[in-house]
PDB file of C-alpha atoms in Angstrom:
ATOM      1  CA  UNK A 300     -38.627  31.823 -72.445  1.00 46.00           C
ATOM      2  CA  UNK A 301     -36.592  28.570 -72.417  1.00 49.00           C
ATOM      3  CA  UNK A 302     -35.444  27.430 -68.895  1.00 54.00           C
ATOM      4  CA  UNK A 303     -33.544  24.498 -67.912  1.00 55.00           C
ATOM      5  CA  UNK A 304     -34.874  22.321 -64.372  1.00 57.00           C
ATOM      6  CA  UNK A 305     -31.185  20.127 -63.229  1.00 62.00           C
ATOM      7  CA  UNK A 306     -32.229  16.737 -60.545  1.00 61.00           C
ATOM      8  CA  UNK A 307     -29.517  15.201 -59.468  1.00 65.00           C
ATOM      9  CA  UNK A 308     -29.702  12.018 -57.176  1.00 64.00           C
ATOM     10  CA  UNK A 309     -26.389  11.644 -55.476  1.00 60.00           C
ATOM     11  CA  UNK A 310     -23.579   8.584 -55.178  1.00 59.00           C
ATOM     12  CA  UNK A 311     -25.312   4.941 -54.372  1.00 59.00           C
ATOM     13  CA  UNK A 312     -28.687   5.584 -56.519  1.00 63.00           C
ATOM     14  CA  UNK A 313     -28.561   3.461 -59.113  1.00 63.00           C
ATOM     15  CA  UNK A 314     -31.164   3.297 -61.140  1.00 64.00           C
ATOM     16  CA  UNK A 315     -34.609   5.421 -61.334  1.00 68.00           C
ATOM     17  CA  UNK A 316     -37.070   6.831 -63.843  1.00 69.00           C
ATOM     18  CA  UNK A 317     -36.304   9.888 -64.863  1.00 70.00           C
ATOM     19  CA  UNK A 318     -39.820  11.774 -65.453  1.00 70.00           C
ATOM     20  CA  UNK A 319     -40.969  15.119 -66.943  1.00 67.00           C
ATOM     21  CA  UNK A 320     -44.646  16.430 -66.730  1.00 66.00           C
ATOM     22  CA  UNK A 321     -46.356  19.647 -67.643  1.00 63.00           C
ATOM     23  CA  UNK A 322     -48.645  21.151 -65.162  1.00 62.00           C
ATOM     24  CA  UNK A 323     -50.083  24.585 -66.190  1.00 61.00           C
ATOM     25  CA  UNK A 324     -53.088  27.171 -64.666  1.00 62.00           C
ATOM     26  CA  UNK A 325     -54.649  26.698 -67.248  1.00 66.00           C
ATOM     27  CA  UNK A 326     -56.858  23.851 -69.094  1.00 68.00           C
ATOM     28  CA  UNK A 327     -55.310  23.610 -72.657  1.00 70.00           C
ATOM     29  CA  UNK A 328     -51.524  26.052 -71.972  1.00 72.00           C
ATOM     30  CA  UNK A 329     -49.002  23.925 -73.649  1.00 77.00           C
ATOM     31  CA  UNK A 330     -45.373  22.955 -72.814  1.00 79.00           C
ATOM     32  CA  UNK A 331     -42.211  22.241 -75.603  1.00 84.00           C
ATOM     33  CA  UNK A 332     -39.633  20.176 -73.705  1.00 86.00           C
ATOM     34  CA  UNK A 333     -36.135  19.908 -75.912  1.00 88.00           C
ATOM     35  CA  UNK A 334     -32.682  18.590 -75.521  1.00 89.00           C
ATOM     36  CA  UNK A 335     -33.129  16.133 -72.345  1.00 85.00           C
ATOM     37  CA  UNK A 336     -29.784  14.979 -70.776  1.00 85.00           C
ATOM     38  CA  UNK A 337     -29.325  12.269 -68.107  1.00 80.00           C
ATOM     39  CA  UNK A 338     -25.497  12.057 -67.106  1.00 78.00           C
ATOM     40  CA  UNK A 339     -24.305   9.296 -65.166  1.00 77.00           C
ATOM     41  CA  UNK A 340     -20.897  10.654 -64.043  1.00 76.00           C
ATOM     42  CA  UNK A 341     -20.800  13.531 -66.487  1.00 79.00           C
ATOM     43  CA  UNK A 342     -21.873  11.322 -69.848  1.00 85.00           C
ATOM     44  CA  UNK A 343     -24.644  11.838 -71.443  1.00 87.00           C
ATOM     45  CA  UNK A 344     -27.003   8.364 -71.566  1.00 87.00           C
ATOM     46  CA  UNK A 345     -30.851   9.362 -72.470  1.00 88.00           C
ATOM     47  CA  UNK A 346     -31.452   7.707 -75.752  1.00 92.00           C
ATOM     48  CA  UNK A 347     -33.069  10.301 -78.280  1.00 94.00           C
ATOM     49  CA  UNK A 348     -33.012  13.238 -75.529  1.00 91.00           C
ATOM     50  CA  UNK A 349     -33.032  15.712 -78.342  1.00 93.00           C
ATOM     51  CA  UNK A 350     -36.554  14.109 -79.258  1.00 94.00           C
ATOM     52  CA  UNK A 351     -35.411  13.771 -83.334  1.00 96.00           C
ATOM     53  CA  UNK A 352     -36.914  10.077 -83.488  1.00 95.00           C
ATOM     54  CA  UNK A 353     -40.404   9.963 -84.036  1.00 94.00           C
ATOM     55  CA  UNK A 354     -42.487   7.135 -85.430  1.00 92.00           C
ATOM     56  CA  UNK A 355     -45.523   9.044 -85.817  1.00 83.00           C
ATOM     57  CA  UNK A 356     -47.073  12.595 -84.486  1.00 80.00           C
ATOM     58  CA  UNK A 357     -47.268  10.461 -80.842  1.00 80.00           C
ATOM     59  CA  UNK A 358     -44.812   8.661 -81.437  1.00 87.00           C
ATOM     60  CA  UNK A 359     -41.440   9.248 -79.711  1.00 90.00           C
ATOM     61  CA  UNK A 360     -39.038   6.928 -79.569  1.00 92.00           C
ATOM     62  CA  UNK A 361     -37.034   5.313 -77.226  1.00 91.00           C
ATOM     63  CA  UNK A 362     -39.351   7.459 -74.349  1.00 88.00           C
ATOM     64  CA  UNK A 363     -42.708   6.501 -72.727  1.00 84.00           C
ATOM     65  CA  UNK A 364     -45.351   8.278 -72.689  1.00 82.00           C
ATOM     66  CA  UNK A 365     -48.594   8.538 -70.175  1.00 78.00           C
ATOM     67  CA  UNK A 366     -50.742  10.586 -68.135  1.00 74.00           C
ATOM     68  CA  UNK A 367     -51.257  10.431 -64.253  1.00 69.00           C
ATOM     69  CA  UNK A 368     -55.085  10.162 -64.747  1.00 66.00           C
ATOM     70  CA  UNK A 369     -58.009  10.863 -66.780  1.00 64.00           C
ATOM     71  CA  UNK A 370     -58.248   9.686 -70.476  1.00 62.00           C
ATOM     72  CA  UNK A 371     -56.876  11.694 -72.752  1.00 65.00           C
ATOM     73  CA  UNK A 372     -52.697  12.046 -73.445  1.00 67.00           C
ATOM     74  CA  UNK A 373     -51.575  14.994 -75.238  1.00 80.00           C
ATOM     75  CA  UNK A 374     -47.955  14.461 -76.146  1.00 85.00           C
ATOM     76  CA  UNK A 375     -47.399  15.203 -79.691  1.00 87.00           C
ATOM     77  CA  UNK A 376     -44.246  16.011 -81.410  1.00 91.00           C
ATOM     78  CA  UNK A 377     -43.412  19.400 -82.221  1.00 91.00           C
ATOM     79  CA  UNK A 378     -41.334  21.144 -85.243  1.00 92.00           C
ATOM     80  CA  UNK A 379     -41.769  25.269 -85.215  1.00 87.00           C
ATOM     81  CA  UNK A 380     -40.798  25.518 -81.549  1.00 84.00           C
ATOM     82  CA  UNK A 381     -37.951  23.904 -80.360  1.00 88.00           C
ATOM     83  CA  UNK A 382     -35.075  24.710 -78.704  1.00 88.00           C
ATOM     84  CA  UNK A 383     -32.592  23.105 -81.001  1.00 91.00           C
ATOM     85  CA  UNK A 384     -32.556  20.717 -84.070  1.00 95.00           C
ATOM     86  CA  UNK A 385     -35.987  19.659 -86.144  1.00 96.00           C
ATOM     87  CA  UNK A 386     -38.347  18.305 -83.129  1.00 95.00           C
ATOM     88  CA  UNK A 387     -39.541  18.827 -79.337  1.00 92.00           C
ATOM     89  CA  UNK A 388     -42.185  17.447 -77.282  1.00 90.00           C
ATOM     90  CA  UNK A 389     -45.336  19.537 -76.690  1.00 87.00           C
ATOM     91  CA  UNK A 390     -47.515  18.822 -74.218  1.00 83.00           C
ATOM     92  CA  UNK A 391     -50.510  19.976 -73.129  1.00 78.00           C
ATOM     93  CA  UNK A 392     -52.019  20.674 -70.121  1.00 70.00           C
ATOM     94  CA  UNK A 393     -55.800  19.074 -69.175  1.00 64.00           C
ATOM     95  CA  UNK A 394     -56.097  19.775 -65.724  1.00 60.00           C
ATOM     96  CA  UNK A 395     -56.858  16.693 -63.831  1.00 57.00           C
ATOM     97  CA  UNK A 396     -55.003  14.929 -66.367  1.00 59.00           C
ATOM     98  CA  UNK A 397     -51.030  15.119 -66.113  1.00 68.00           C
ATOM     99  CA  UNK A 398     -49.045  13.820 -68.989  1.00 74.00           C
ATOM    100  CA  UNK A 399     -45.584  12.601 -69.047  1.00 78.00           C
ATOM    101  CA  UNK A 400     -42.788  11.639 -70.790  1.00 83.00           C
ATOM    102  CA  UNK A 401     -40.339   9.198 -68.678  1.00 82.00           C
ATOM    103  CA  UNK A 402     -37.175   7.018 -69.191  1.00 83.00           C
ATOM    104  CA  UNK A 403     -35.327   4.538 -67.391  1.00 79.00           C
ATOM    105  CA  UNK A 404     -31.705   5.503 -66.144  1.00 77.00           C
ATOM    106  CA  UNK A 405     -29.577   3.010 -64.622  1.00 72.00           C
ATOM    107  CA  UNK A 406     -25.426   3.435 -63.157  1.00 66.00           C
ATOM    108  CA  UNK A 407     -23.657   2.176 -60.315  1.00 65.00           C
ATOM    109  CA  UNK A 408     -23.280   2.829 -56.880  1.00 61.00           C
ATOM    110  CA  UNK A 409     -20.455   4.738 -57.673  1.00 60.00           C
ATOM    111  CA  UNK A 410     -21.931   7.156 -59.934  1.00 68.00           C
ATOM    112  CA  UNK A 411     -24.338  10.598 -59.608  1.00 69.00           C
ATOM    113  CA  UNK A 412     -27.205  10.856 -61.832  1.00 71.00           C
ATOM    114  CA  UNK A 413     -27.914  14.508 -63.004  1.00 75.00           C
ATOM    115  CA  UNK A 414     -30.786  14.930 -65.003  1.00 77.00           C
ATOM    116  CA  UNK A 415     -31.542  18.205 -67.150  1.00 79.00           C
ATOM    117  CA  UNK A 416     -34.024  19.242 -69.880  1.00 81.00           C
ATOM    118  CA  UNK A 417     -35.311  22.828 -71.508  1.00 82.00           C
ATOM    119  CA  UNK A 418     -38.800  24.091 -71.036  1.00 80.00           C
ATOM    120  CA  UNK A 419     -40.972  26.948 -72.712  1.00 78.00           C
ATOM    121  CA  UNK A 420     -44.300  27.677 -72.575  1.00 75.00           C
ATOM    122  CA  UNK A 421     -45.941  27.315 -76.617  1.00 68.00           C
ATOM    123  CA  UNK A 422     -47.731  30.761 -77.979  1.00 66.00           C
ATOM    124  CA  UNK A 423     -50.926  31.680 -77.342  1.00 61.00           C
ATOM    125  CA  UNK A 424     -50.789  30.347 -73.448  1.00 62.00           C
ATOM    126  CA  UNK A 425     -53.377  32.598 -71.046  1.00 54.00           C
ATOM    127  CA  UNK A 426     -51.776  31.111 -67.852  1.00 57.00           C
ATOM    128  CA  UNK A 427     -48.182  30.181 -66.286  1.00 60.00           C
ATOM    129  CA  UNK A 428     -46.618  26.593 -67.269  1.00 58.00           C
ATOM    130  CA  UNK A 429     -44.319  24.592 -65.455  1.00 60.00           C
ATOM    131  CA  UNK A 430     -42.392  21.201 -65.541  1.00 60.00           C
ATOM    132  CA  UNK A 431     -41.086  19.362 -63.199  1.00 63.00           C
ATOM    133  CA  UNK A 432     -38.400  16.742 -63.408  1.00 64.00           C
ATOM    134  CA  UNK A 433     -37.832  13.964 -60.927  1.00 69.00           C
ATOM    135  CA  UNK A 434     -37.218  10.721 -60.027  1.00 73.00           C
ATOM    136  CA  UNK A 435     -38.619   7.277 -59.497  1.00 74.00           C
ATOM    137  CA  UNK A 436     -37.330   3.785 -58.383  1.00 74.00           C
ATOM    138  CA  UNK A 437     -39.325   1.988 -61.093  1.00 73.00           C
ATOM    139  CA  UNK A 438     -41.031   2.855 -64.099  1.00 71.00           C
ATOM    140  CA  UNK A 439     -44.218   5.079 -63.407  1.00 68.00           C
ATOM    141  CA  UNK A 440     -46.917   2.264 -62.604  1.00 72.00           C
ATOM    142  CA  UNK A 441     -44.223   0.259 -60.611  1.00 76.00           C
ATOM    143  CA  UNK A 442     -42.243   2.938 -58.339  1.00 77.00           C
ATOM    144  CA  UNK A 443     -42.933   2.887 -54.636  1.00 81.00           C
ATOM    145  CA  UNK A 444     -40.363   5.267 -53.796  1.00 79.00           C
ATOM    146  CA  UNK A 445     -39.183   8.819 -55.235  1.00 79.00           C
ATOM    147  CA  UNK A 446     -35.862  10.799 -54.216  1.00 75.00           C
ATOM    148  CA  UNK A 447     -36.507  13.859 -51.782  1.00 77.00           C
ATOM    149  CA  UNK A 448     -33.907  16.430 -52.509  1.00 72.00           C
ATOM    150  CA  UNK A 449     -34.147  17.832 -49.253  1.00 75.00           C
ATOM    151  CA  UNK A 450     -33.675  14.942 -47.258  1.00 78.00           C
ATOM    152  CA  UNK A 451     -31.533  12.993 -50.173  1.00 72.00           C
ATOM    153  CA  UNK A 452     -33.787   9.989 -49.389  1.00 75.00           C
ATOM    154  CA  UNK A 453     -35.827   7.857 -50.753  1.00 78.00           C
ATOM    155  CA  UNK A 454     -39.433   7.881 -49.508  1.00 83.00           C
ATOM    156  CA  UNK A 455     -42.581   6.531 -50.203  1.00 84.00           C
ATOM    157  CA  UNK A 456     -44.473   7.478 -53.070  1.00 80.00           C
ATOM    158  CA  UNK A 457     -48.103   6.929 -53.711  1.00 78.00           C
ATOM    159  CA  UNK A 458     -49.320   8.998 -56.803  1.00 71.00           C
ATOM    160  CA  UNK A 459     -48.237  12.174 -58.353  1.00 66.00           C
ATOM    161  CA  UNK A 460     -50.865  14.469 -56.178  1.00 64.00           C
ATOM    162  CA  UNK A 461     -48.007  13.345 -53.418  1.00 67.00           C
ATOM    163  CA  UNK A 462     -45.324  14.893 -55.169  1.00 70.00           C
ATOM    164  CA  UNK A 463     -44.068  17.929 -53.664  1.00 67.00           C
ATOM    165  CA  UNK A 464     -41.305  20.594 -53.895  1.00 64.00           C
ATOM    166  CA  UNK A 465     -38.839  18.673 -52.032  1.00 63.00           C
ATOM    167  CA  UNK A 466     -39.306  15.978 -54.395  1.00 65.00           C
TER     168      UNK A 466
END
């Protein structure tokens, strides 16, 4: 099933990372994310959101990829499912050991940042799989701050076990 998360950081942020990571309940359930959009005042500005440009099997382009801890990232590029054109990003989950796939967004005081992206879980998955968009003041080893939706504030922000639905 392909479902679509929307962030949106309102009027006077302007700039962030916008990040997506794969969290599952179980070790080894895998994630295709397709068709990533970042508007800044309705216009599209992710560079290669539809995840076509590849340089290798890990390789995306234009897009950085990581994991929150352990050793291991497992972000490879996909071609049977995606949700439109030739490639997607699959992910999958290692508990304990969250990748990610993150770009930097910038506007103007003036402008709202929406972010949006399409999510399935891959075949063959025993458990549920989620992602989760959000974002960051800096890129992911920088950022001291991420937007609570709730509050539409920034607050502090430590490490991704801080995250939490408000966020």
């Amino acid at each position: 099933q392909v479902t679509s998360t929307i962030a949106t950081a309102p009027v006077g942020v302007t700039h962030g990372v916008v990040t997506m990571i794969v969290g599952a309940t179980n070790s080894g359930d895998k994630a295709v994310i397709d068709d990533v959009e970042v508007l800044v005042d309705g216009s599209d500005t992710a560079v290669n959101g539809t995840f076509e440009l590849w340089t290798a099997v890990e390789g995306l382009t234009n897009w950085t990829i990581g994991r929150f801890s352990g050793s291991e990232t497992s972000v490879v590029k996909e071609s049977s499912a995606v949700y439109s054109g030739t490639y997607a990003v699959k992910m999958t989950d290692r508990h304990n050991n969250s990748n990610y796939v993150s770009q930097l967004i910038t506007g103007t005081p003036a402008e709202t940042l929406t972010a949006r992206h399409y999510a399935r879980g891959a075949a063959g998955n025993a458990g549920t799989v989620y992602s989760v968009m959000f974002f960051l003041n800096n890129t992911m080893g920088s950022a001291d701050q991420v937007w609570n939706k709730t509050t539409t504030s920034w607050e502090a922000y430590t490490n991704i076990g801080a995250l939490d639905d408000d966020n």
